[in-house]
Tab-separated table of C-alpha atoms and ligand atoms in Angstrom:
chain	number	residue	atom	x	y	z
L	1	MET	CA	97.624	-83.565	80.707
L	2	SER	CA	96.021	-80.916	82.793
L	3	VAL	CA	96.333	-78.608	79.834
L	4	THR	CA	94.523	-81.161	77.784
L	5	LEU	CA	91.839	-81.510	80.356
L	6	SER	CA	91.554	-77.819	80.599
L	7	SER	CA	91.341	-77.638	76.906
L	8	MET	CA	88.803	-80.331	76.882
L	9	SER	CA	86.971	-78.628	79.653
L	10	GLY	CA	87.063	-75.459	77.621
L	11	VAL	CA	85.746	-77.285	74.603
L	12	PHE	CA	83.076	-78.734	76.717
L	13	LYS	CA	82.093	-75.352	78.055
L	14	GLU	CA	82.212	-73.900	74.629
L	15	ASP	CA	79.954	-76.669	73.352
L	16	SER	CA	77.684	-76.134	76.291
L	17	VAL	CA	77.456	-72.479	75.502
L	18	ASN	CA	76.819	-73.219	71.837
L	19	LEU	CA	74.179	-75.714	72.783
L	20	MET	CA	72.462	-73.238	75.052
L	21	ALA	CA	72.659	-70.543	72.383
L	22	SER	CA	71.277	-72.946	69.879
L	23	ASP	CA	68.513	-73.842	72.239
L	24	ASN	CA	67.717	-70.176	72.794
L	25	ARG	CA	67.768	-69.391	69.024
L	26	SER	CA	65.392	-72.237	68.446
L	27	LYS	CA	62.999	-70.957	71.095
L	28	TYR	CA	62.999	-67.333	69.981
L	29	GLY	CA	63.020	-68.307	66.223
L	30	TRP	CA	59.630	-69.945	66.434
L	31	ARG	CA	58.135	-66.894	68.079
L	32	SER	CA	59.692	-64.670	65.452
L	33	GLN	CA	58.391	-66.830	62.615
L	34	ILE	CA	54.837	-66.756	64.059
L	35	SER	CA	54.992	-62.994	64.349
L	36	VAL	CA	56.186	-62.647	60.782
L	37	TRP	CA	53.466	-64.985	59.597
L	38	TRP	CA	50.738	-62.947	61.357
L	39	ILE	CA	52.093	-59.684	60.019
L	40	GLY	CA	52.243	-61.133	56.514
L	41	ALA	CA	48.704	-62.450	56.774
L	42	ALA	CA	47.491	-59.109	58.057
L	43	ALA	CA	49.290	-57.353	55.225
L	44	VAL	CA	47.727	-59.685	52.680
L	45	CYS	CA	44.283	-59.145	54.186
L	46	LEU	CA	44.782	-55.416	54.186
L	47	GLY	CA	45.983	-55.668	50.584
L	48	PHE	CA	42.862	-57.595	49.539
L	49	LEU	CA	40.646	-55.199	51.497
L	50	LEU	CA	42.292	-52.230	49.841
L	51	LEU	CA	41.915	-53.907	46.436
L	52	PHE	CA	38.201	-54.573	47.061
L	53	VAL	CA	37.722	-50.956	48.130
L	54	ILE	CA	39.497	-49.662	45.012
L	55	LEU	CA	37.493	-51.998	42.756
L	56	GLY	CA	34.254	-50.894	44.446
L	57	VAL	CA	35.102	-47.236	43.982
L	58	VAL	CA	36.048	-47.840	40.350
L	59	ALA	CA	32.825	-49.753	39.688
L	60	HIS	CA	30.737	-47.055	41.363
L	61	ASN	CA	32.484	-44.316	39.421
L	62	SER	CA	32.022	-46.296	36.204
L	63	ARG	CA	28.280	-46.589	36.808
L	64	THR	CA	28.098	-42.872	37.717
L	65	ILE	CA	30.085	-41.857	34.637
L	66	GLY	CA	27.953	-44.105	32.439
L	67	HIS	CA	24.779	-42.593	33.843
L	68	GLN	CA	26.154	-39.092	33.385
L	69	ASP	CA	27.216	-39.929	29.823
L	70	SER	CA	23.663	-41.058	29.068
L	71	LYS	CA	22.245	-37.822	30.479
L	72	CYS	CA	24.770	-35.824	28.458
L	73	LEU	CA	23.813	-37.612	25.245
L	74	THR	CA	20.123	-36.959	25.918
L	75	LEU	CA	20.877	-33.307	26.613
L	76	ILE	CA	22.998	-33.009	23.432
L	77	TYR	CA	20.200	-34.616	21.384
L	78	SER	CA	17.649	-32.250	22.874
L	79	LEU	CA	19.876	-29.221	22.279
L	80	THR	CA	20.503	-30.340	18.694
L	81	ILE	CA	16.751	-30.520	18.042
L	82	ASP	CA	16.299	-27.074	19.616
L	83	ARG	CA	19.123	-25.678	17.504
L	84	ASN	CA	17.612	-27.082	14.313
L	85	THR	CA	14.203	-25.708	15.273
L	86	LEU	CA	15.726	-22.288	15.922
L	87	ARG	CA	17.504	-22.422	12.560
L	88	ASP	CA	14.215	-23.211	10.813
L	89	GLU	CA	12.490	-20.353	12.624
L	90	ARG	CA	15.375	-18.030	11.759
L	91	ASP	CA	15.144	-18.997	8.070
L	92	GLN	CA	11.358	-18.484	8.117
L	93	LEU	CA	11.825	-15.090	9.764
L	94	LYS	CA	14.314	-14.161	7.038
L	95	ILE	CA	11.746	-15.101	4.376
L	96	ASN	CA	9.011	-13.135	6.177
L	97	SER	CA	11.336	-10.175	6.544
L	98	SER	CA	12.148	-10.290	2.834
L	99	ASN	CA	8.453	-10.443	1.912
L	100	LEU	CA	7.649	-7.564	4.260
L	101	THR	CA	10.461	-5.538	2.745
L	102	LYS	CA	9.042	-6.092	-0.743
L	103	GLU	CA	5.544	-5.167	0.415
L	104	MET	CA	6.916	-2.072	2.108
L	105	GLU	CA	8.674	-1.054	-1.105
L	106	VAL	CA	5.444	-1.494	-3.066
L	107	LEU	CA	3.504	0.512	-0.469
L	108	GLN	CA	6.195	3.182	-0.460
L	109	SER	CA	5.974	3.407	-4.256
L	110	GLN	CA	2.175	3.682	-4.075
L	111	TYR	CA	2.476	6.275	-1.340
L	112	ASN	CA	4.893	8.327	-3.442
L	113	ALA	CA	2.556	8.153	-6.425
L	114	MET	CA	-0.386	9.200	-4.244
L	115	ALA	CA	1.679	12.011	-2.738
L	116	VAL	CA	2.425	13.314	-6.245
L	117	SER	CA	-1.253	13.010	-7.160
L	118	ARG	CA	-2.218	14.802	-3.937
L	119	ASP	CA	0.193	17.638	-4.664
L	120	ASN	CA	-1.194	17.980	-8.183
L	121	LEU	CA	-4.740	18.064	-6.820
L	122	GLN	CA	-3.779	20.690	-4.257
L	123	GLU	CA	-2.260	22.807	-7.002
L	124	GLU	CA	-5.422	22.355	-9.070
L	125	ILE	CA	-7.598	23.324	-6.082
L	126	HIS	CA	-5.436	26.376	-5.497
L	127	ARG	CA	-5.699	27.335	-9.173
L	128	LEU	CA	-9.489	26.798	-9.147
L	129	ASN	CA	-9.850	28.873	-5.991
L	130	LEU	CA	-7.940	31.665	-7.668
L	131	SER	CA	-10.162	31.405	-10.748
L	132	ARG	CA	-13.274	31.415	-8.530
L	133	THR	CA	-12.341	34.748	-7.118
L	134	ASP	CA	-15.249	36.995	-7.890
L	135	LYS	CA	-14.607	39.469	-10.655
L	136	PRO	CA	-15.120	43.116	-9.742
L	137	CYS	CA	-18.273	44.309	-11.510
L	138	TYR	CA	-20.043	47.581	-12.281
L	139	GLN	CA	-22.626	48.867	-9.844
L	140	GLY	CA	-25.893	47.010	-10.266
L	141	TRP	CA	-24.160	43.905	-11.635
L	142	LYS	CA	-23.612	40.710	-9.711
L	143	SER	CA	-20.292	38.924	-9.591
L	144	PHE	CA	-20.236	35.131	-9.930
L	145	ARG	CA	-16.964	33.255	-10.366
L	146	ASP	CA	-15.011	35.243	-12.944
L	147	LYS	CA	-18.008	36.859	-14.672
L	148	CYS	CA	-20.444	39.748	-14.095
L	149	TYR	CA	-24.218	39.441	-14.502
L	150	TYR	CA	-26.955	42.032	-14.914
L	151	PHE	CA	-30.420	40.978	-13.730
L	152	SER	CA	-33.326	42.892	-15.296
L	153	PRO	CA	-35.322	45.130	-12.907
L	154	THR	CA	-38.007	43.393	-10.903
L	155	GLY	CA	-41.387	43.497	-12.648
L	156	VAL	CA	-39.911	44.514	-16.031
L	157	THR	CA	-40.277	41.982	-18.855
L	158	LYS	CA	-39.230	42.103	-22.499
L	159	THR	CA	-39.226	39.919	-25.591
L	160	TRP	CA	-36.125	37.835	-26.282
L	161	GLU	CA	-34.822	40.316	-28.903
L	162	SER	CA	-35.571	43.367	-26.709
L	163	SER	CA	-33.848	41.696	-23.805
L	164	ARG	CA	-30.759	41.014	-25.917
L	165	LYS	CA	-30.795	44.620	-27.148
L	166	ASP	CA	-30.783	45.826	-23.559
L	167	CYS	CA	-27.770	43.636	-22.814
L	168	LYS	CA	-25.869	44.901	-25.844
L	169	GLU	CA	-26.519	48.466	-24.763
L	170	ARG	CA	-24.722	47.486	-21.583
L	171	ARG	CA	-21.792	46.136	-23.650
L	172	ALA	CA	-22.812	42.585	-22.822
L	173	ASP	CA	-25.171	39.918	-24.205
L	174	LEU	CA	-27.772	37.512	-22.954
L	175	VAL	CA	-26.286	34.973	-20.574
L	176	ILE	CA	-24.556	31.863	-21.917
L	177	ILE	CA	-24.932	28.989	-19.459
L	178	THR	CA	-22.210	26.371	-19.461
L	179	THR	CA	-22.241	24.883	-15.953
L	180	THR	CA	-24.824	23.631	-13.480
L	181	GLU	CA	-23.602	26.239	-10.986
L	182	GLU	CA	-24.168	29.037	-13.502
L	183	LEU	CA	-27.624	27.628	-14.350
L	184	ASP	CA	-28.553	27.640	-10.645
L	185	PHE	CA	-27.179	31.183	-10.187
L	186	VAL	CA	-29.118	32.570	-13.180
L	187	SER	CA	-32.417	30.792	-12.557
L	188	ARG	CA	-32.813	31.463	-8.838
L	189	THR	CA	-33.968	35.122	-9.075
L	190	TYR	CA	-37.035	35.140	-11.392
L	191	GLU	CA	-39.790	32.699	-12.165
L	192	ILE	CA	-38.814	32.674	-15.853
L	193	THR	CA	-35.670	34.202	-17.366
L	194	TRP	CA	-34.515	34.624	-20.952
L	195	ILE	CA	-31.117	33.130	-21.779
L	196	GLY	CA	-28.925	33.679	-24.869
L	197	LEU	CA	-29.956	30.462	-26.669
L	198	SER	CA	-32.106	30.183	-29.825
L	199	ASP	CA	-32.680	28.217	-33.026
L	200	LYS	CA	-33.896	31.239	-34.921
L	201	GLU	CA	-31.392	30.756	-37.758
L	202	GLN	CA	-32.114	27.051	-38.328
L	203	GLU	CA	-34.845	25.023	-36.698
L	204	ASN	CA	-33.637	22.688	-33.963
L	205	LYS	CA	-30.027	23.881	-34.361
L	206	TRP	CA	-29.587	25.660	-31.067
L	207	LYS	CA	-26.872	28.268	-30.834
L	208	TRP	CA	-25.689	30.631	-28.163
L	209	VAL	CA	-25.567	34.360	-28.808
L	210	ASP	CA	-21.805	34.165	-29.379
L	211	GLY	CA	-22.436	31.791	-32.330
L	212	THR	CA	-21.308	28.585	-30.584
L	213	ASN	CA	-23.463	25.474	-30.756
L	214	LEU	CA	-25.240	24.007	-27.760
L	215	LEU	CA	-23.020	21.039	-27.083
L	216	SER	CA	-25.172	19.071	-24.634
L	217	ASP	CA	-28.865	18.309	-24.185
L	218	GLU	CA	-28.471	17.787	-20.426
L	219	PHE	CA	-30.015	21.143	-19.457
L	220	TRP	CA	-33.294	20.760	-21.386
L	221	GLN	CA	-36.475	19.960	-19.500
L	222	LYS	CA	-37.895	16.532	-20.205
L	223	GLY	CA	-39.659	16.590	-23.592
L	224	GLU	CA	-38.018	19.893	-24.613
L	225	PRO	CA	-37.243	21.501	-26.971
L	226	ASN	CA	-40.568	20.680	-28.633
L	227	ASN	CA	-40.942	23.782	-30.890
L	228	ASN	CA	-44.614	23.936	-29.949
L	229	ASN	CA	-46.141	26.794	-31.956
L	230	ASN	CA	-42.773	27.767	-33.390
L	231	GLU	CA	-40.668	28.099	-30.246
L	232	ASP	CA	-37.246	29.420	-31.180
L	233	CYS	CA	-35.984	31.059	-27.961
L	234	ALA	CA	-34.921	29.428	-24.687
L	235	GLU	CA	-35.761	30.306	-21.107
L	236	VAL	CA	-34.996	28.817	-17.682
L	237	SER	CA	-37.522	28.561	-14.864
L	238	ARG	CA	-36.810	28.820	-11.168
L	239	THR	CA	-38.786	25.684	-10.370
L	240	ALA	CA	-37.472	23.441	-13.160
L	241	LYS	CA	-33.917	24.864	-13.354
L	242	LYS	CA	-33.899	23.531	-16.911
L	243	PHE	CA	-34.180	24.959	-20.442
L	244	ASN	CA	-37.441	25.200	-22.413
L	245	ASP	CA	-38.095	26.608	-25.867
L	246	VAL	CA	-40.897	29.200	-26.089
L	247	PRO	CA	-42.064	31.743	-28.718
L	248	CYS	CA	-39.540	34.601	-28.832
L	249	ALA	CA	-42.313	37.180	-28.709
L	250	ARG	CA	-43.239	36.358	-25.153
L	251	THR	CA	-41.928	38.641	-22.446
L	252	PHE	CA	-39.890	37.590	-19.435
L	253	SER	CA	-37.154	38.865	-17.182
L	254	TRP	CA	-33.623	38.530	-18.567
L	255	VAL	CA	-30.016	38.238	-17.482
L	256	CYS	CA	-26.988	39.732	-19.225
L	257	GLU	CA	-23.453	38.345	-18.898
L	258	ASP	CA	-20.231	40.216	-19.305
M	301	CA	CA1	-21.762	32.033	-19.048
M	302	CA	CA1	-37.647	26.172	-32.707
M	303	CA	CA1	-41.193	24.293	-25.621
């Protein structure tokens, strides 16, 4: 009986202890659940806040990237236009360069031709200078170009035939004038000078003393030869520096040519 009571007492104590423990668990469980709830709520809030922050950053970056993409496209378009413009300018420069090259080749060809012509002219000038070298002449004769000339003594005059005879005695003949320079050289000394030209053999068929025909009328004075009073011999005057036919019997100075 006492054991039973003790046992019962023990059961009672044990139940009391369990009841107290249960009471305590109930008290502390509510506090724990509230704490968990607050922590969970805070975590959720933090989660949402973090999500909003991430979404904001993403949206901002998207706008920035979009803006940068637009600027890049504009820059690419501008660079493409510049590249095309540079290509056009390069092509035009190639065309200009080609044209300039052709013009340079033409100019070079013309220059070469002119250089050849210049060299030929220089050779001709050199040859003419050599031919202009005065010929050595006997004493009393004058040298002009490659010929020698004898001028009759001052104050002495002869007919055309006598003048020619004098020249032949000097192994020469009356002067034959073939150039303007020779005409000027011969005519400058005396007022009137006999030259080796006549139409004694056939009227108006003027021949030089070497038998050659007068080839040009350029040296006659205006209106000459007029054969006035049978003029068959030619003279040159210092003032006119041109030919004139006069009677052969007149007397003038004379010039011989060797
Ligand atoms: Ca001559
Ligand atoms: Ca005549
Ligand atoms: Ca005359």
